[in-house]
CSV table of C-alpha atoms and ligand atoms in Angstrom, one decimal:
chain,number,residue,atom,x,y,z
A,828,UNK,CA,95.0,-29.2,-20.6
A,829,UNK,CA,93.4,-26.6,-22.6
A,830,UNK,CA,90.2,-26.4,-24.5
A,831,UNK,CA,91.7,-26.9,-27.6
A,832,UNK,CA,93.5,-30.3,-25.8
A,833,UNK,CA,89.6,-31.3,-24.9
A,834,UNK,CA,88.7,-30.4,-28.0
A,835,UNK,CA,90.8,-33.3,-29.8
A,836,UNK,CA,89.7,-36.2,-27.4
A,837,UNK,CA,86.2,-35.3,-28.6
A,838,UNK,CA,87.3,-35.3,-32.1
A,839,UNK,CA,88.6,-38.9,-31.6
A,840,UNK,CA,86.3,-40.6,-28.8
A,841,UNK,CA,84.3,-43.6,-30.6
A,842,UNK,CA,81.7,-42.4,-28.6
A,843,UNK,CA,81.1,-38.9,-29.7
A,844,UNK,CA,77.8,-39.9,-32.0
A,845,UNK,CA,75.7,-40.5,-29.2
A,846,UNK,CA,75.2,-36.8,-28.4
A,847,UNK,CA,73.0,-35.9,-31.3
A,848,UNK,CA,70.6,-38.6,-29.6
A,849,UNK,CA,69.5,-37.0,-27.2
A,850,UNK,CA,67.8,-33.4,-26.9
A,851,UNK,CA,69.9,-31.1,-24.4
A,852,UNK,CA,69.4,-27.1,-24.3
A,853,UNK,CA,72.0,-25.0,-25.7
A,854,UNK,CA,74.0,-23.1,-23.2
A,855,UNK,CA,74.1,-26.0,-20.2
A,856,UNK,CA,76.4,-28.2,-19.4
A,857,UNK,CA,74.4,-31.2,-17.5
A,858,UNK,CA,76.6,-33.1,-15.2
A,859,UNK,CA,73.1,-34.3,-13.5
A,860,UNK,CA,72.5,-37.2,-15.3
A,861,UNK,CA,72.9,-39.7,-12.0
A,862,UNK,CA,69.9,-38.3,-10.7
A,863,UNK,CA,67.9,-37.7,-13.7
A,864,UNK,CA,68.9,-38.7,-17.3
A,865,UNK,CA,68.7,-36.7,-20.2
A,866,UNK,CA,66.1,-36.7,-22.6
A,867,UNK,CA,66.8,-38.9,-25.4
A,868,UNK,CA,65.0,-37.9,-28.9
A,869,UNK,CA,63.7,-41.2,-29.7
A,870,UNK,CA,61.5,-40.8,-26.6
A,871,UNK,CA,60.1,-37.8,-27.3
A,872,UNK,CA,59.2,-39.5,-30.6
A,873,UNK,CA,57.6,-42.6,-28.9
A,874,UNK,CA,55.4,-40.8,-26.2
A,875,UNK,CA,54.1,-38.2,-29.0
A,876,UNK,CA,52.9,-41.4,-30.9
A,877,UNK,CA,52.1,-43.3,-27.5
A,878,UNK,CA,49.8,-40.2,-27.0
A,879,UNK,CA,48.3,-39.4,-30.2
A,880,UNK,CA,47.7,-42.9,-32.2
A,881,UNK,CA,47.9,-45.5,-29.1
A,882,UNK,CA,46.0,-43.5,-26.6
A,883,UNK,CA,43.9,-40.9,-28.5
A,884,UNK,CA,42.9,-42.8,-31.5
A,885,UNK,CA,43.0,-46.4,-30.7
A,886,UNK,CA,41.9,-45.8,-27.0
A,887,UNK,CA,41.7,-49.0,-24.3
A,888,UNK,CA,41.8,-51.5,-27.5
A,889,UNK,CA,45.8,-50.8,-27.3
A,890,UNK,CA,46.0,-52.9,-24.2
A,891,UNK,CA,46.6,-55.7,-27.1
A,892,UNK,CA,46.8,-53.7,-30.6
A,893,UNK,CA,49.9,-52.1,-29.1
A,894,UNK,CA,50.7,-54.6,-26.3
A,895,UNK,CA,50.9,-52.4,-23.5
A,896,UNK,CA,49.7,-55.2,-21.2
A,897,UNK,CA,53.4,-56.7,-21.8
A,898,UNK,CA,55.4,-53.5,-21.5
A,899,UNK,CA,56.9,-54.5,-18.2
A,900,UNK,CA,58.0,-57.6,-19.6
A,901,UNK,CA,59.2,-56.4,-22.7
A,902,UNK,CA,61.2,-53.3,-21.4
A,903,UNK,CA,62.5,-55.8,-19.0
A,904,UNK,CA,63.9,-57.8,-21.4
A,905,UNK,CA,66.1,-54.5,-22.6
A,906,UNK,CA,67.4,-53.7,-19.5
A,907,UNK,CA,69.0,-57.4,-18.6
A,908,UNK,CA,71.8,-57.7,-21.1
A,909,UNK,CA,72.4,-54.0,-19.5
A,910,UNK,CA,73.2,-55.6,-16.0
A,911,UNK,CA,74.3,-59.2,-17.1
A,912,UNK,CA,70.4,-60.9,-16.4
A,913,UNK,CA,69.3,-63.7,-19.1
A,914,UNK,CA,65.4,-63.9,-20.0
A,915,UNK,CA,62.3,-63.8,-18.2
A,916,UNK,CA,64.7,-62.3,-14.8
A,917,UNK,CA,63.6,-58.5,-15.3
A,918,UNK,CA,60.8,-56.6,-14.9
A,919,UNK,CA,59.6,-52.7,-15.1
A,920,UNK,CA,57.2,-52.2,-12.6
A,921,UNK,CA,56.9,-49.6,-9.7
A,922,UNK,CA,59.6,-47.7,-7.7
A,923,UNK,CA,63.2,-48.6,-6.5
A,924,UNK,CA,61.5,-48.5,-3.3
A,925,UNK,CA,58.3,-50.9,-3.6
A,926,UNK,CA,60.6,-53.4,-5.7
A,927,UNK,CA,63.3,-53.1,-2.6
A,928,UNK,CA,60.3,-53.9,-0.2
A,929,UNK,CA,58.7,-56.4,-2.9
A,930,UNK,CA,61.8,-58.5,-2.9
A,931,UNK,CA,63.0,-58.0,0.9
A,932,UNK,CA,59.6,-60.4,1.8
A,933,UNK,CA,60.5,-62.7,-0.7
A,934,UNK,CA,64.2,-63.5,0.7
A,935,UNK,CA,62.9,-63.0,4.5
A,936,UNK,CA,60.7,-65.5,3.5
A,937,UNK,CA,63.3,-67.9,2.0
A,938,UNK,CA,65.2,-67.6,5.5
A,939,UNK,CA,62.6,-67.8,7.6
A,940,UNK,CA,64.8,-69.0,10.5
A,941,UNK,CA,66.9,-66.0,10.5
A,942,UNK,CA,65.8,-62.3,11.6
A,943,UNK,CA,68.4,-60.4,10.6
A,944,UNK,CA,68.8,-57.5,7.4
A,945,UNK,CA,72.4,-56.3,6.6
A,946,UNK,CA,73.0,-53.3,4.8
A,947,UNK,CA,75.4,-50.5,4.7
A,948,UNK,CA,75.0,-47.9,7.3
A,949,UNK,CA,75.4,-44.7,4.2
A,950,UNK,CA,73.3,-46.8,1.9
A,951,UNK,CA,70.7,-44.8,0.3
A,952,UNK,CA,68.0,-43.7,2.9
A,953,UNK,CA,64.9,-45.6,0.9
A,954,UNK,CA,67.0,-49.3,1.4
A,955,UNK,CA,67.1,-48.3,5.1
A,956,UNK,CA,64.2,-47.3,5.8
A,957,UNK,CA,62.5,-50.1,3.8
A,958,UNK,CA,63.9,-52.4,5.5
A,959,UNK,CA,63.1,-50.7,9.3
A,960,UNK,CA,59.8,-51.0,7.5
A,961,UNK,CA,59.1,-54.1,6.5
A,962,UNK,CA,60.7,-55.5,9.8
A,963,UNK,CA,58.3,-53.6,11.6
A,964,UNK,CA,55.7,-55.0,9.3
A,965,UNK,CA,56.6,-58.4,9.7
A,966,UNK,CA,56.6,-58.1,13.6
A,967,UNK,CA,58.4,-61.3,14.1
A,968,UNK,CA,61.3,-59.9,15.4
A,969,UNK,CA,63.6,-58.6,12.3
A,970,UNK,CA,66.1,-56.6,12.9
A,971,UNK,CA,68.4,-53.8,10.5
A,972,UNK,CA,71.7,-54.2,10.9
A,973,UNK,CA,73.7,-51.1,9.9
A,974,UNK,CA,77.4,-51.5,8.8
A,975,UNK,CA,79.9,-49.0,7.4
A,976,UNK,CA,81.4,-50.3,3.6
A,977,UNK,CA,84.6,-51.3,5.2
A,978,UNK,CA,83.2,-53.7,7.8
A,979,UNK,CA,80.3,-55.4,6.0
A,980,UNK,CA,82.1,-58.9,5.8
A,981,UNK,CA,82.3,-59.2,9.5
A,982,UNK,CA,78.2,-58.4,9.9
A,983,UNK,CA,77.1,-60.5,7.5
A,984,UNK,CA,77.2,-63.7,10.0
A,985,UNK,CA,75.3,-66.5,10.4
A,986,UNK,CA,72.1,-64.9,11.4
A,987,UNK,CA,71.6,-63.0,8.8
A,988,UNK,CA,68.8,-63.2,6.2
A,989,UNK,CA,69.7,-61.1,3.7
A,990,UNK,CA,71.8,-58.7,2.8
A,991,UNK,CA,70.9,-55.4,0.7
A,992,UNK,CA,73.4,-53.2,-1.1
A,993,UNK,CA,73.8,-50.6,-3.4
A,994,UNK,CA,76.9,-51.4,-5.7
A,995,UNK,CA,77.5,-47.4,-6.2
A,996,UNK,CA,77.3,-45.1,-3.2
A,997,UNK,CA,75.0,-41.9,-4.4
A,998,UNK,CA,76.7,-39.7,-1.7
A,999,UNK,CA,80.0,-41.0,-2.6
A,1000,UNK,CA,80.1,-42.8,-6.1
A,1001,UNK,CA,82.1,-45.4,-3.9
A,1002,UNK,CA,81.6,-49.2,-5.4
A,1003,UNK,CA,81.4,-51.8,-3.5
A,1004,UNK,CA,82.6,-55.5,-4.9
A,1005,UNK,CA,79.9,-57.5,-5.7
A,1006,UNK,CA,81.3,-60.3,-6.5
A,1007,UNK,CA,83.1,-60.2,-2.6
A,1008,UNK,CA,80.2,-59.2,-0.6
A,1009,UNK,CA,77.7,-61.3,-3.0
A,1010,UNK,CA,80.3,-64.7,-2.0
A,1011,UNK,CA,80.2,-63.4,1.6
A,1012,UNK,CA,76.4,-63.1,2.3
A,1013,UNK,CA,76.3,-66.5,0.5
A,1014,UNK,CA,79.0,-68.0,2.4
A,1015,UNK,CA,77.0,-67.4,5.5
A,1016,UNK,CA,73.8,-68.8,4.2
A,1017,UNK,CA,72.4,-65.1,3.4
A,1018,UNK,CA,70.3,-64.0,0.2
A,1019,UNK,CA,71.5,-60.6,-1.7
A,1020,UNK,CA,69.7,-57.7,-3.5
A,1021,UNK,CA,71.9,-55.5,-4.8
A,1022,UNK,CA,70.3,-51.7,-5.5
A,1023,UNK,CA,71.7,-50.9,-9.2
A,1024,UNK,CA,70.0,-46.9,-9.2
A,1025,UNK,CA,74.0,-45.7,-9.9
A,1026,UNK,CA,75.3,-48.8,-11.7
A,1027,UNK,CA,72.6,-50.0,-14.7
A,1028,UNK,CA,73.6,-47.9,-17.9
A,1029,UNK,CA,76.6,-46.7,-16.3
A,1030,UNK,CA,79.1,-48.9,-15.9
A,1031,UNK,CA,79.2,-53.2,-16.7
A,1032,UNK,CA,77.4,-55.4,-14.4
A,1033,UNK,CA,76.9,-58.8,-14.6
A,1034,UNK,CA,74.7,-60.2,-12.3
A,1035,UNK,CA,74.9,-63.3,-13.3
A,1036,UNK,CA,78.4,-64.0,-13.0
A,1037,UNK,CA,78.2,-62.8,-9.3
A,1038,UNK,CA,75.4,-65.0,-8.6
A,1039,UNK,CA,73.1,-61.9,-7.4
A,1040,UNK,CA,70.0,-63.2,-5.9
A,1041,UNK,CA,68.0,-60.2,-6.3
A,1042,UNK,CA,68.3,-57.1,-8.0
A,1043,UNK,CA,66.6,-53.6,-8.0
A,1044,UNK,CA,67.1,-50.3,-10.1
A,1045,UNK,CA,65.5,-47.1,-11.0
A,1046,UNK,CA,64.9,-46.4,-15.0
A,1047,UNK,CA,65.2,-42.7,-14.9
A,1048,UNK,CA,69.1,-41.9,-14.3
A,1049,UNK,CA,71.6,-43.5,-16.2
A,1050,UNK,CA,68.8,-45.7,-18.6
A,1051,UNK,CA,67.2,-42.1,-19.3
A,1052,UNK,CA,63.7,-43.0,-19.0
A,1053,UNK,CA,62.5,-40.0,-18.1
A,1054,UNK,CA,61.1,-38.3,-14.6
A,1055,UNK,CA,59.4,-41.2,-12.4
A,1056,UNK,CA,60.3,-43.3,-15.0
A,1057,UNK,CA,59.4,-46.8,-13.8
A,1058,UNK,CA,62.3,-49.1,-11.7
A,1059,UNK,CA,63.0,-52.8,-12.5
A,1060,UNK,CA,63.4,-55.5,-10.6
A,1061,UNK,CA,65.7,-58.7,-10.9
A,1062,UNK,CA,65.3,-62.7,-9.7
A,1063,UNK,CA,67.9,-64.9,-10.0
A,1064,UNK,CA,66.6,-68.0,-12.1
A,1065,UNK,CA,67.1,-70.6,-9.3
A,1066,UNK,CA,64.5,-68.3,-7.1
A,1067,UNK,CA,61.8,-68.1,-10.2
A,1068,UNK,CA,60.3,-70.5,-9.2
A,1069,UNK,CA,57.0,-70.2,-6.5
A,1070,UNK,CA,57.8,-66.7,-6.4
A,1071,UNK,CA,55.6,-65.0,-4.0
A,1072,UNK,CA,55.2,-61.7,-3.0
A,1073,UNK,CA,52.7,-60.1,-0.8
A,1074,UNK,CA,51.6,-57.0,-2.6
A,1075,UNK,CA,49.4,-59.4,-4.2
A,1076,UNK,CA,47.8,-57.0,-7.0
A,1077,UNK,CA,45.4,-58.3,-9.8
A,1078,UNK,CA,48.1,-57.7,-12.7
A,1079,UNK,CA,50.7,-60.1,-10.5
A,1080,UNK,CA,47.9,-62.6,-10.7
A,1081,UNK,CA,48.5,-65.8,-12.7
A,1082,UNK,CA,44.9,-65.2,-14.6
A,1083,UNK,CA,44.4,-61.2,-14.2
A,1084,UNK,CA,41.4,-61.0,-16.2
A,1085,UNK,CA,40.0,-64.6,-15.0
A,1086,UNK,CA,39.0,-62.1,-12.0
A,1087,UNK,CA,39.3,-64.9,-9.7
A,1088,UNK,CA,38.3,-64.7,-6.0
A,1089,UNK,CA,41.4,-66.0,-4.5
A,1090,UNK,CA,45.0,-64.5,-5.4
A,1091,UNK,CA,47.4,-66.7,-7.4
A,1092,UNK,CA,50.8,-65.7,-8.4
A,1093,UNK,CA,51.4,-65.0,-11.7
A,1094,UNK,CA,54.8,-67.2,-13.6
A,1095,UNK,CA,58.4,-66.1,-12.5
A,1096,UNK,CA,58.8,-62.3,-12.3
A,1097,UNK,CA,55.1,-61.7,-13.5
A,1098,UNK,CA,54.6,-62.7,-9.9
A,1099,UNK,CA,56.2,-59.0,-9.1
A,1100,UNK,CA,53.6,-56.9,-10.9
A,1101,UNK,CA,51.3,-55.0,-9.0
A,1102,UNK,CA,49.0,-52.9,-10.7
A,1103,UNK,CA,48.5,-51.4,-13.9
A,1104,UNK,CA,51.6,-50.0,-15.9
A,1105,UNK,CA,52.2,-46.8,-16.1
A,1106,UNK,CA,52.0,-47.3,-20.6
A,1107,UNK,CA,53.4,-43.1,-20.7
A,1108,UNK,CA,56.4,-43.6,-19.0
A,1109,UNK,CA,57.5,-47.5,-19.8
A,1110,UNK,CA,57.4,-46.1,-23.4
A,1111,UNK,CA,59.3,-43.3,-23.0
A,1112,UNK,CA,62.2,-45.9,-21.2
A,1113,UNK,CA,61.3,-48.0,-24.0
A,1114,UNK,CA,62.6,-45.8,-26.4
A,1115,UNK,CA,65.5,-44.8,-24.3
A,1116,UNK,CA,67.1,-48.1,-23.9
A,1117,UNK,CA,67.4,-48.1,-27.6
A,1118,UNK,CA,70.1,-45.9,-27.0
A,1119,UNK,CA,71.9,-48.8,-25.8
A,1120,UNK,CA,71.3,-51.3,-28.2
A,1121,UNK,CA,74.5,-51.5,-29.6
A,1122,UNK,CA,76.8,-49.9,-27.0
A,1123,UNK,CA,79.6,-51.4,-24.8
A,1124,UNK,CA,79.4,-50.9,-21.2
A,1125,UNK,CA,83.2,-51.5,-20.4
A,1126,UNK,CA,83.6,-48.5,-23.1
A,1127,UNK,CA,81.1,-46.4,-21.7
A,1128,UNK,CA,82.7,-46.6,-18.1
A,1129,UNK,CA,86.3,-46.0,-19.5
A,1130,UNK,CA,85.1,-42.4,-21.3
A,1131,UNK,CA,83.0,-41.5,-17.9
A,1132,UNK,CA,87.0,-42.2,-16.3
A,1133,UNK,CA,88.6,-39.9,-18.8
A,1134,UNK,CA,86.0,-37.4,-18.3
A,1135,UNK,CA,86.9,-38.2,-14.1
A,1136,UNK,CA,90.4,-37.6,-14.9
A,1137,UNK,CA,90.0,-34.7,-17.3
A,1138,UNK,CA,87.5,-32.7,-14.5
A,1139,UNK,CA,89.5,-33.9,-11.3
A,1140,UNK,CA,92.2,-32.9,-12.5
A,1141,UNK,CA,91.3,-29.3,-13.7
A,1142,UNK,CA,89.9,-28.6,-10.3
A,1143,UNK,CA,93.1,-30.2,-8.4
A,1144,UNK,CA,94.8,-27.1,-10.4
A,1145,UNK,CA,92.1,-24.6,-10.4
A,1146,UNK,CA,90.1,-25.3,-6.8
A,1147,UNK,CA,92.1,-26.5,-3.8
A,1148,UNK,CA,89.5,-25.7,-1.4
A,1149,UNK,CA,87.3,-28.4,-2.7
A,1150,UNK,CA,88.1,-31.9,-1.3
A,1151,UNK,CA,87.5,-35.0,-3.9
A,1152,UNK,CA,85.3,-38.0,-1.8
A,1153,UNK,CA,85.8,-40.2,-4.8
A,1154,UNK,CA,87.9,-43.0,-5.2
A,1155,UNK,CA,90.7,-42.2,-7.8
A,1156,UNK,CA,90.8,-46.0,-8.6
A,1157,UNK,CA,88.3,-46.3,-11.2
A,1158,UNK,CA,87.9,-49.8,-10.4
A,1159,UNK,CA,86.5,-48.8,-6.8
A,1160,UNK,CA,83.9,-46.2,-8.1
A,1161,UNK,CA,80.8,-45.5,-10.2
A,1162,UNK,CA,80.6,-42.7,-12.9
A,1163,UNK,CA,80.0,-39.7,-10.8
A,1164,UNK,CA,82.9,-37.0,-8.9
A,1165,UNK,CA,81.8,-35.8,-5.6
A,1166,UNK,CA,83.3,-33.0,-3.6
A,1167,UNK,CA,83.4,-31.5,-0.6
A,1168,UNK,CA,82.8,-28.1,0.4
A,1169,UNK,CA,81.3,-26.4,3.6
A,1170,UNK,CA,78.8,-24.0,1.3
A,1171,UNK,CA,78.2,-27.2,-1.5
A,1172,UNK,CA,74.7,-25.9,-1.8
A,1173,UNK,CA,75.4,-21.8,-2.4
A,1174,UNK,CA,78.3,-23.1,-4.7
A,1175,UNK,CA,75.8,-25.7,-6.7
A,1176,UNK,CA,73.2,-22.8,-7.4
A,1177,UNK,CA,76.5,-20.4,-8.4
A,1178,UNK,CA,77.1,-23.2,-11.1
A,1179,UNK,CA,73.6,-23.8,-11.9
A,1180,UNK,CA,72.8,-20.0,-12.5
A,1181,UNK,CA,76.2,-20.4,-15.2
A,1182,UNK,CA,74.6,-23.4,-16.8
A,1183,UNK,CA,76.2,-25.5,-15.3
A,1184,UNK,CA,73.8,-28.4,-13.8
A,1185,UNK,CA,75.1,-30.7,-10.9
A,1186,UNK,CA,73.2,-31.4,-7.6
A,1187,UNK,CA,73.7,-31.6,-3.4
A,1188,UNK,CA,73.6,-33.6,-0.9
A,1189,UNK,CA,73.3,-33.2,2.5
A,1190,UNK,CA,75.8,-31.6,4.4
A,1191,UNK,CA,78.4,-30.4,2.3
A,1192,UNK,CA,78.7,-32.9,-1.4
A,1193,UNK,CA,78.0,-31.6,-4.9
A,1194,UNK,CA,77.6,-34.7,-7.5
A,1195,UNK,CA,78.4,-34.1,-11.1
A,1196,UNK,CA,77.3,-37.0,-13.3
A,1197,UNK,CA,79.6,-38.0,-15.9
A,1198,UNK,CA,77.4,-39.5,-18.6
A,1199,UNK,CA,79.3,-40.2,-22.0
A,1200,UNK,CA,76.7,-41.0,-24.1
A,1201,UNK,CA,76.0,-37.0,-24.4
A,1202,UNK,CA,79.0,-35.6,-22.6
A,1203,UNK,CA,81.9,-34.0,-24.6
A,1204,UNK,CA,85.1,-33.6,-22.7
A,1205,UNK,CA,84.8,-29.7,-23.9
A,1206,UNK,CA,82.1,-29.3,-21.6
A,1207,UNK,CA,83.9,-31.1,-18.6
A,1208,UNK,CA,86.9,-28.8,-19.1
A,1209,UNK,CA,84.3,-26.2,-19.4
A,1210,UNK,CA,82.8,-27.1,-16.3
A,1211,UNK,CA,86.1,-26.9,-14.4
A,1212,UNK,CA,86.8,-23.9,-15.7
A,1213,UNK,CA,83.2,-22.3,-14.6
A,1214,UNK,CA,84.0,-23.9,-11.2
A,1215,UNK,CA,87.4,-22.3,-10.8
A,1216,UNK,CA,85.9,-18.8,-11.4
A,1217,UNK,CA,83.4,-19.2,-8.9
A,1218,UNK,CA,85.6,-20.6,-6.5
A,1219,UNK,CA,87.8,-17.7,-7.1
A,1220,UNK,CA,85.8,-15.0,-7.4
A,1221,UNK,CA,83.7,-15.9,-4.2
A,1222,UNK,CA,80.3,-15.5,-6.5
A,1223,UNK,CA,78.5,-18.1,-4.5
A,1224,UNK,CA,78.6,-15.9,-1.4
A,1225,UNK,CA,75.0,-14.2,-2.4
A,1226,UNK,CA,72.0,-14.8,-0.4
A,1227,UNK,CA,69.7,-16.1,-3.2
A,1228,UNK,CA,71.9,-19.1,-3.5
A,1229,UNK,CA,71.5,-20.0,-0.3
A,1230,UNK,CA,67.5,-20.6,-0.2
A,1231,UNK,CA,67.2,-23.7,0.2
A,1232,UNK,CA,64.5,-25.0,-2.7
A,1233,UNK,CA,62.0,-27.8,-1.9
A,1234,UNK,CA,64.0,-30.5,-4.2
A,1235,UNK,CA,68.2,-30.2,-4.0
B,987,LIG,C1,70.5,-46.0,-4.6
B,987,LIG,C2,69.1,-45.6,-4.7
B,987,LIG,N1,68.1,-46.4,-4.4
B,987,LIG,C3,66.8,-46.1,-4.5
B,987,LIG,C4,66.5,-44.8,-4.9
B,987,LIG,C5,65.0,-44.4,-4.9
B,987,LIG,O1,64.3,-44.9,-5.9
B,987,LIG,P1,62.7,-44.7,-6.1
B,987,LIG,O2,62.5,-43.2,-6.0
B,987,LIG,O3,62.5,-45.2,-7.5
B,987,LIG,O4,62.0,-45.5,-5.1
B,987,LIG,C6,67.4,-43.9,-5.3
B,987,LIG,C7,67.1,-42.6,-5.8
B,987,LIG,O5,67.8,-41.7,-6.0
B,987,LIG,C8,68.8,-44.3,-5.2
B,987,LIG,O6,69.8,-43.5,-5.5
């Protein structure tokens, strides 16, 4: 492949428009968006206004003149034909974390003759420890069961409450089958929540086809809603109803502003707000999910693979030290390319200082994002190519690139 090769796919990918929606620097190439989206321009649009007209001129009386009282609602209903959810099943409210821990009590309760919470032993730390957490909590005598990908079938057994999994590994950009594990847990009497942080805006989901339970995702990687952007949080219709949870805030309240004395739970997913919204940052996800109003997942996915085949291959050629850690079957993977390398971090900052923006994880992975709605394959090739000369040249062996910073 040459640049000039790269050049043509992006001359003919149906996807190409989607670039000049969002508002990326000139001189990087951001293969980062799996941790933190881009910045689309319709958002900064939306917050400026949000800002100005709905908080500076019109004050608390946009609570109803702009409707910020049903933001979570409303930005909820955007994000469920992203991950195959019907109405009234989503909300935007809170972290990953809290809506991990919000829905864990709500299946523990539903099995309330079981003790046991299966997930994967490499999940993403925040599903572990939430779980340690609310077992602890609970002090009934849960327990977290921690089981590597490949033998997951054989711990979900028949005391188990519930299982939680994350369909996309963030270390690995390994998927898990959903539809297996989901027909598994049931199988054995189990409730799922599935963690969608690396799958919503990234790839086709459809959790209603798999019969999810429960669902969880975070708003601000692949659905670009911006830096702590708020998470959402998914029930299953056949679970809407009596939905209790036990961060029992006044906005989850069937009557919030009835100030009643005692708490009652609000209708279907209301029932999983907490507190107030955070009206700044659901409008800037607001305005993001426009971005996906029209697109197709399935087409989406198949440019982040050509992109995965375009880069892994150019490094095959140009980088044999580095070892690929994700699956070459697209089927079995998200839209991010990990590798391997024994200095990952001094080589990361190498390819940050040449514009290049990835990220680390502990030990040894870089992650590049492959996100086609403002990816070119130019920059991918371009990417490689950067790579290749620092792996080549050695120009990561320098001491500043190997201070560690606060956030990697
Ligand atoms: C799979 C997964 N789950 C949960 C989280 C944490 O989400 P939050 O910070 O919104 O609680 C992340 C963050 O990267 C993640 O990758």
């Amino acid at each position: 492949m040459t640049m000039t090769d790269a050049d043509a796919l992006d001359r003919s990918d149906p996807l190409a428009h989607y670039r000049a929606r969002f508002a990326l620097p000139d001189g990087v190439i951001y293969l980062d968006g799996n941790s933190l989206g881009a910045l689309p321009r319709a958002a900064i649009e939306r917050v400026s206004r949000v800002v100005t007209e709905e908080w500076g001129r019109d004050l608390i009386t946009s609570w109803n003149r702009h409707d910020w009282i049903d933001l979570p609602r409303r930005v909820g209903e955007k994000i469920a034909p992203l991950i195959g959810a019907g109405p009234g099943t989503v909300i935007v409210a809170d972290s990953t974390s809290i809506n991990i821990f919000k829905l864990l009590a709500v299946a523990l309760a539903r099995r309330p003759d079981r003790r046991v919470i299966v997930t994967e032993a490499n999940n993403f730390p925040t599903d572990v420890y939430m779980s340690g957490g609310i077992a602890s909590l609970l002090g009934q005598g849960h327990t977290v069961r921690l089981a590597e990908a490949a033998v997951l079938p054989a711990a979900i057994r028949d005391d188990v409450a519930v299982v939680l999994l994350t369909e996309v590994n963030y270390r690995t950009g390994a998927r898990l089958d959903m539809q297996a594990l989901t027909a598994a847990a049931h199988e054995a009497g189990a409730l799922v929540i599935w963690d969608l942080c690396h799958s919503a805006g990234a790839l086709p989901v459809d959790l209603a086809a798999t019969h999810a339970d429960f669902a969880v995702g975070c708003g601000y990687k692949y659905l670009n809603g911006g830096p702590g952007a708020p998470a959402f949080a998914y029930v299953a219709p056949k679970h809407l109803k009596d939905l209790h949870q036990p961060l029992s805030g006044w906005l989850g309240h069937a009557a919030p502003f009835a100030f009643e004395a005692g708490y009652r739970p609000g209708q279907g997913v209301d029932a999983l707000r907490v507190g107030t919204p955070p009206v700044l940052s659901l409008s800037a996800l607001d305005a993001a999910l426009d971005v996906f109003a029209q697109a197709d997942l399935a087409a989406v996915k198949s440019k982040a693979d050509a992109l995965f085949d375009l880069f892994t291959a150019e490094l095959r050629a140009r980088c044999p030290g580095l070892e690929l850690l994700t699956p070459l079957d697209p089927a079995l993977r998200g839209t991010q390319v990990s590798l391997r390398h024994p200095e990952a971090y001094a080589v990361m900052q190498a390819l940050i200082a040449r514009g290049v923006i990835g990220d680390f994880r502990q030990p040894d992975i870089m992650r590049f994002g492959l996100t086609p709605f403002y990816l070119r394959f130019g920059d991918v090739f371009r990417a490689a190519e950067i790579l290749g000369e620092i792996m080549a040249s050695g120009a990561w062996d320098r001491p500043e690139f190997k201070q560690r910073a606060k956030v990697v």
